[in-house]
mmCIF file of C-alpha atoms in Angstrom:
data_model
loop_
_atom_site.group_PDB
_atom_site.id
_atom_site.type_symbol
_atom_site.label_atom_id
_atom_site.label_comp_id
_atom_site.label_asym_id
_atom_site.label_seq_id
_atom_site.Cartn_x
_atom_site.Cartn_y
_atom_site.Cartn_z
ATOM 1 C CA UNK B 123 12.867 -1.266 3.083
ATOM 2 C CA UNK B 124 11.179 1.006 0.424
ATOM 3 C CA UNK B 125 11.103 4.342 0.068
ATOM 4 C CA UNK B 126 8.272 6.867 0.323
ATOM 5 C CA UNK B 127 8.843 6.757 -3.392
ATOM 6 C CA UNK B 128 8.028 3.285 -4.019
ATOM 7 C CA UNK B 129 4.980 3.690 -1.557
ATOM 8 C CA UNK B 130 3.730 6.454 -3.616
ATOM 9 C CA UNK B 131 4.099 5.392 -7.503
ATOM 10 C CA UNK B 132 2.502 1.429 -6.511
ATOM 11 C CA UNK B 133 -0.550 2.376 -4.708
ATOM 12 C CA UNK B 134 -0.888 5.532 -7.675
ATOM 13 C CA UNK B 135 -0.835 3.205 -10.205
ATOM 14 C CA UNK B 136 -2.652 0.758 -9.420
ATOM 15 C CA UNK B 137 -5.720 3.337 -8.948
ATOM 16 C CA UNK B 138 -4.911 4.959 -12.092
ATOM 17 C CA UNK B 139 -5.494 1.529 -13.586
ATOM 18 C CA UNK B 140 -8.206 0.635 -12.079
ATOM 19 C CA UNK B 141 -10.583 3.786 -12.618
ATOM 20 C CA UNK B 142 -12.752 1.726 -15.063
ATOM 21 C CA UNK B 143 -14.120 0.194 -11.810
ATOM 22 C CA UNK B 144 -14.347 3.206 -9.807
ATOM 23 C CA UNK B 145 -17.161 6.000 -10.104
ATOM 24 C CA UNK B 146 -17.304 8.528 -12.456
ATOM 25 C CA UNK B 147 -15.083 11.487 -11.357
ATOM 26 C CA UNK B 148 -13.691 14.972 -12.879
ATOM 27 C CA UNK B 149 -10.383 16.095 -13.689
ATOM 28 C CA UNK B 150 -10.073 17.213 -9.630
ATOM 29 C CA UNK B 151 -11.899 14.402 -8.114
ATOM 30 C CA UNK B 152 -9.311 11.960 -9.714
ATOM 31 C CA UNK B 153 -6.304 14.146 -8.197
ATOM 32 C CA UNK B 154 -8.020 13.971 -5.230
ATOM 33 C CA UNK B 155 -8.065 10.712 -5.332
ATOM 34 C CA UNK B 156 -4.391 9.968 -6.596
ATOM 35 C CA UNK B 157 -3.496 12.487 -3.677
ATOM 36 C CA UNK B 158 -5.451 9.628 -1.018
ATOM 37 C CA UNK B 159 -3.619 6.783 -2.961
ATOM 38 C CA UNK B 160 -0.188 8.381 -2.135
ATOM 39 C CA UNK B 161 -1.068 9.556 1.295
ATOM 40 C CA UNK B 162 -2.362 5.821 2.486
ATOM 41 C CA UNK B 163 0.524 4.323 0.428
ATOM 42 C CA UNK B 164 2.642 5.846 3.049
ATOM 43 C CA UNK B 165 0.559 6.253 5.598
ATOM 44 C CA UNK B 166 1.883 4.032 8.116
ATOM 45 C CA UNK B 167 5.016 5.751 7.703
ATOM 46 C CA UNK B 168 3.927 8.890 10.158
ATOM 47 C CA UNK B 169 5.869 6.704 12.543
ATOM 48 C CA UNK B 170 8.994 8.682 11.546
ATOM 49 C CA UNK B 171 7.466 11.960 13.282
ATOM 50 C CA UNK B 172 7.664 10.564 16.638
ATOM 51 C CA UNK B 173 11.041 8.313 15.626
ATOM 52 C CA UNK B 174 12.832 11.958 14.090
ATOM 53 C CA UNK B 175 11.571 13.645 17.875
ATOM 54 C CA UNK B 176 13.321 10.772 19.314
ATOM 55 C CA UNK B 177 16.629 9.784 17.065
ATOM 56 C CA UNK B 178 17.666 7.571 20.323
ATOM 57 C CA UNK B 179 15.062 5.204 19.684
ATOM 58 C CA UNK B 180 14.448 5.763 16.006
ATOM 59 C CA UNK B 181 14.723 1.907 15.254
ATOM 60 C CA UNK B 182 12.595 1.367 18.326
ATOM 61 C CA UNK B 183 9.406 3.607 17.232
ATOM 62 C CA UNK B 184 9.675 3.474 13.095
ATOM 63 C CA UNK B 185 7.778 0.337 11.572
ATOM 64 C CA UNK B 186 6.456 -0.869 15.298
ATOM 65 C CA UNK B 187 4.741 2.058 16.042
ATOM 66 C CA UNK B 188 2.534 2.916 12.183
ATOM 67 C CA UNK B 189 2.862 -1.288 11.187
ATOM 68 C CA UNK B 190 0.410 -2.752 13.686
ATOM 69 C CA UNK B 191 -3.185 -3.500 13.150
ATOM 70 C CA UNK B 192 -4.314 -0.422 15.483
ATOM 71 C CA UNK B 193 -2.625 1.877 13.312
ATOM 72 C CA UNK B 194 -2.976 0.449 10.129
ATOM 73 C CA UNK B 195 -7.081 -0.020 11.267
ATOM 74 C CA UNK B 196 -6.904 3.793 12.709
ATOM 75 C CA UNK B 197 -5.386 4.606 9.211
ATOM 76 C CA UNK B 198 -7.961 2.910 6.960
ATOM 77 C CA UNK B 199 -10.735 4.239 8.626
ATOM 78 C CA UNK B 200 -9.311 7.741 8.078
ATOM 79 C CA UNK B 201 -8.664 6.373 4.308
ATOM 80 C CA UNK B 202 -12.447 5.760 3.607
ATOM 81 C CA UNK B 203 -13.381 9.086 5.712
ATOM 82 C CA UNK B 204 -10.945 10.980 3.355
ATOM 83 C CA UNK B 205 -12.207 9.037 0.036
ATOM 84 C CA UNK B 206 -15.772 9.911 0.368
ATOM 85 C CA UNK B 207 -16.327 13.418 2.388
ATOM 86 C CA UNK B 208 -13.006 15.033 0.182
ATOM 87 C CA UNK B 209 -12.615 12.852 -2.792
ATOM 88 C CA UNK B 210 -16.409 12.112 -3.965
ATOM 89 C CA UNK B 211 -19.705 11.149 -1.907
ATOM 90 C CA UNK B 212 -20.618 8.793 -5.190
ATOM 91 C CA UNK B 213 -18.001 6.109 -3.555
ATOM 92 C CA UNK B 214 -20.023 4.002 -1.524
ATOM 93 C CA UNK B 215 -19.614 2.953 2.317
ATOM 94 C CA UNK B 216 -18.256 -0.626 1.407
ATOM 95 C CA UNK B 217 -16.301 0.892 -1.855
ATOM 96 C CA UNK B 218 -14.113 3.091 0.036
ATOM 97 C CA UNK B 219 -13.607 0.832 2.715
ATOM 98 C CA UNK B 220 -12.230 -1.281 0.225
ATOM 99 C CA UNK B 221 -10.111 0.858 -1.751
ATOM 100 C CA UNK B 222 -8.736 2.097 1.430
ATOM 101 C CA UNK B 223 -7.751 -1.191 2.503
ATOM 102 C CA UNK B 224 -6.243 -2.306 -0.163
ATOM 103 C CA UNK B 225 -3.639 1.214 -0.379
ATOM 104 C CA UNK B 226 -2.641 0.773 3.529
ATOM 105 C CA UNK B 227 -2.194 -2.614 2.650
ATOM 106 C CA UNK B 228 -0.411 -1.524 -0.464
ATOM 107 C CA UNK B 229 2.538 -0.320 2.450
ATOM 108 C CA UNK B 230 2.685 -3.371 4.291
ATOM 109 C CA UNK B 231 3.201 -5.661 1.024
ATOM 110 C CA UNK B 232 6.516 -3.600 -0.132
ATOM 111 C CA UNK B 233 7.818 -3.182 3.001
ATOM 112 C CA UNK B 234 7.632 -6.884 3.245
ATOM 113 C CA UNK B 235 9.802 -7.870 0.279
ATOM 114 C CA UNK B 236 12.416 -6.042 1.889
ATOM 115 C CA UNK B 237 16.317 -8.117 1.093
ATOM 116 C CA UNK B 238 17.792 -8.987 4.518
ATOM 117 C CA UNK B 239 20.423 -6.983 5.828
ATOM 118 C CA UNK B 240 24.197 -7.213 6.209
ATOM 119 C CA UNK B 241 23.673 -9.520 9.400
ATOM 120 C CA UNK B 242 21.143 -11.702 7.405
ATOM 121 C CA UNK B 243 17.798 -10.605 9.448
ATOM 122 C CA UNK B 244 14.391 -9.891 6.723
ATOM 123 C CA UNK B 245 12.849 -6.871 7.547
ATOM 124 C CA UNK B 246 9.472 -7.524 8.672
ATOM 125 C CA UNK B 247 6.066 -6.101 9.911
ATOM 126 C CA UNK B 248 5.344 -5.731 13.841
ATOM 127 C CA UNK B 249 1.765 -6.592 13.171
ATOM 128 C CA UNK B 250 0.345 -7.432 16.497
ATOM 129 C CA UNK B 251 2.927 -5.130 18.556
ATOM 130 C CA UNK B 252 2.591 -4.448 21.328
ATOM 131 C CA UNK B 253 1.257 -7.712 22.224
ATOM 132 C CA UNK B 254 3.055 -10.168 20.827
ATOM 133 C CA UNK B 255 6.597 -10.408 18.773
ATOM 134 C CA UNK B 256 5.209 -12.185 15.818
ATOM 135 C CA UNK B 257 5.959 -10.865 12.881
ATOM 136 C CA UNK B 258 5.618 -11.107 8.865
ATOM 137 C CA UNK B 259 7.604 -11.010 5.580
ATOM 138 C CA UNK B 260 7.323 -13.009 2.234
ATOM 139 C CA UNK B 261 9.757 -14.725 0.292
ATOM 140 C CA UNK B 262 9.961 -12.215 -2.543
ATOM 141 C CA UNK B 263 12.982 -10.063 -1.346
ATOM 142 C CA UNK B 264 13.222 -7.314 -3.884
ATOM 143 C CA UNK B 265 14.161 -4.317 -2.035
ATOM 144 C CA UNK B 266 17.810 -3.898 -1.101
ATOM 145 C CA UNK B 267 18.617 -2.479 2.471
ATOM 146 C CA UNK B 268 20.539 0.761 2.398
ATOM 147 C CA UNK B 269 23.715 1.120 3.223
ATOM 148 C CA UNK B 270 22.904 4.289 5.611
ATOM 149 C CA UNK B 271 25.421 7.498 6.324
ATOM 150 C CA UNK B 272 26.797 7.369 9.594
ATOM 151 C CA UNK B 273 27.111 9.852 12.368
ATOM 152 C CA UNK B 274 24.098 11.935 11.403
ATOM 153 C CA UNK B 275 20.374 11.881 12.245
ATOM 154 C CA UNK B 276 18.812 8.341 11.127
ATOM 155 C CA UNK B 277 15.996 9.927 9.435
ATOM 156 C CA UNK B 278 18.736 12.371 7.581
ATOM 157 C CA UNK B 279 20.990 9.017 7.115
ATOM 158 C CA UNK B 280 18.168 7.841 4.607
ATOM 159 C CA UNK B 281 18.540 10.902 2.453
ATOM 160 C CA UNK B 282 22.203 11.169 2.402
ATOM 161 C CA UNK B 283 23.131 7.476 1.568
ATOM 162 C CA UNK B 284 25.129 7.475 -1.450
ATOM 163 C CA UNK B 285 23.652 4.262 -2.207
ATOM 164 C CA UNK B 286 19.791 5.459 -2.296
ATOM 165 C CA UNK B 287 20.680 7.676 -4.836
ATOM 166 C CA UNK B 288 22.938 6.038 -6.955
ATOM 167 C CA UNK B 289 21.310 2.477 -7.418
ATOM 168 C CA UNK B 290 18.522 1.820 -4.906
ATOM 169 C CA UNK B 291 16.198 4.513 -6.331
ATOM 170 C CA UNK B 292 16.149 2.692 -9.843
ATOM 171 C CA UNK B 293 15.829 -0.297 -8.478
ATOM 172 C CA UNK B 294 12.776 0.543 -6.340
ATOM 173 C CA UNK B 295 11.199 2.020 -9.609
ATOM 174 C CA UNK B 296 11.713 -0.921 -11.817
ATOM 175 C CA UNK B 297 10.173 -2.903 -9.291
ATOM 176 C CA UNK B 298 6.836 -0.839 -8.370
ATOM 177 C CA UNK B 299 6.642 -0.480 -11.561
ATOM 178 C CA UNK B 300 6.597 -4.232 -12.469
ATOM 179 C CA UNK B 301 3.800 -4.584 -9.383
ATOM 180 C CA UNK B 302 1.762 -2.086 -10.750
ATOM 181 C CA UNK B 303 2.036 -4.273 -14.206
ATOM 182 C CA UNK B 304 1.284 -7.549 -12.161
ATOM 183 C CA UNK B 305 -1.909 -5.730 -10.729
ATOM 184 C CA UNK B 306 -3.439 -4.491 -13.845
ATOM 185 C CA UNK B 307 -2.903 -8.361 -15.605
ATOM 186 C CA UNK B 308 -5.116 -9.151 -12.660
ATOM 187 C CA UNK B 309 -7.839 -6.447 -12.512
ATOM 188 C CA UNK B 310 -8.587 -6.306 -16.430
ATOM 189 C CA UNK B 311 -8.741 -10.173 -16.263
ATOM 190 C CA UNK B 312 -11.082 -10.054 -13.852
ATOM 191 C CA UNK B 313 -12.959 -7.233 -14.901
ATOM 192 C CA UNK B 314 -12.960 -9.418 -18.074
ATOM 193 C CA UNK B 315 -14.625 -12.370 -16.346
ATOM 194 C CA UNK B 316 -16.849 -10.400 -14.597
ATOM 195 C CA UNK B 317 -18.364 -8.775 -17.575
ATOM 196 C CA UNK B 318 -18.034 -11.990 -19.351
ATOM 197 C CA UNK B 319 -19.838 -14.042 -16.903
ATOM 198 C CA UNK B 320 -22.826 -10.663 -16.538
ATOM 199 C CA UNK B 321 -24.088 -10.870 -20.338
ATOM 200 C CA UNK B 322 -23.975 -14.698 -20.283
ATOM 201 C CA UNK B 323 -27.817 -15.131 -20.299
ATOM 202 C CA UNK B 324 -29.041 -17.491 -17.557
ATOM 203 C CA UNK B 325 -31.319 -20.500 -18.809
ATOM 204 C CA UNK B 326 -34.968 -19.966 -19.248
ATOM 205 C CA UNK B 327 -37.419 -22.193 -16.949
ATOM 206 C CA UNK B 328 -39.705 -24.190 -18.934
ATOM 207 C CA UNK B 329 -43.163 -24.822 -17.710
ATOM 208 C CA UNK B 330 -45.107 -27.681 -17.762
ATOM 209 C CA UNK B 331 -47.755 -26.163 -19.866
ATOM 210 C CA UNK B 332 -44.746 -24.824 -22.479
ATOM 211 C CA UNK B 333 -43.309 -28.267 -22.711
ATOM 212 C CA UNK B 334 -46.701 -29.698 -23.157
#
């Protein structure tokens, strides 16, 4: 699955991009706002808190406990409280909502693209845990699994793995970065045809008297 570093430069970028359609904002509003993009891009990642307390069941509590829809919802409300009481009060109720949607969500998308593992299972997203097993990935598997260091901590296995550092760690930037591309083809064309379709004038009615 993705690092915290791919969680933080997609989300980043793809606000960066998009300011155009955002509200006007100074020099510290906007890092204020990058700082929100990162945070939410790894939001539902705070799972590893309670899985590093508990290394026994660190596969247990990591992904099913910060990928479900009650902490992903908990975590986008806190998103749009965060955007417009420390960020800006100019983003509106619906805006932020938005925006913070869309950078949780930014989490769930990567960490479904995951490549399957060395016993062939996809890494997927718990999303109605604890009710149900169901679970969600997509076909595009462009995030290699590590190949974690044994016989330490799980959360301390991440950072030692020869293999995060050596390969994975370019791979994960090529990749957000060519999302991040993706996304901004999208939002400037349809900022495009927005503002196209705005200064298109609308017919004129024409009375009966005029046509007379």
């Amino acid at each position: 699955m993705p690092s915290s570093i791919a969680h933080a430069l997609f989300p980043a970028g793809c606000a960066l991009l998009s300011r155009s359609g955002l509200p006007a904002l100074p020099r510290k509003g906007w890092l204020k706002f990058l700082a929100v993009a990162v945070f939410l891009g790894n939001a539902p990642d705070l799972d590893l808190i309670p899985a590093s307390l508990w290394p026994e069941h660190f596969f247990e509590i990591h992904r099913y406990w910060g990928h479900n829809i009650f902490s992903v919802t908990a975590l986008i409300y806190l998103g749009q409280v965060l955007i417009r009481r420390w960020v800006s009060p100019s983003f509106s109720k619906r805006h932020a909502w938005i925006l913070s949607t869309l950078l949780v969500a930014s989490h769930l998308l990567l960490d479904s693209m995951g490549c399957p593992t060395a016993h062939g299972e996809l890494p997927s997203i718990p999303f109605l845990y604890p009710f149900s097993d169901w679970s969600f990935y997509l076909p595009f598997q462009l995030f290699p699994i590590i190949q974690l260091h044994r016989g330490v901590h799980p959360l301390l296995a991440h950072v030692l793995a020869q293999d995060f550092w050596v390969h994975v760690i370019f791979h994960e930037i090529f990749f957000s970065a060519a999302l991040v591309g993706i996304w901004s083809a999208v939002y400037f064309l349809s900022r495009l045809l927005f503002l196209r379709k705005k200064k298109t004038p609308e017919p004129q009615a024409i009375s009966f008297k005029e046509a007379a």
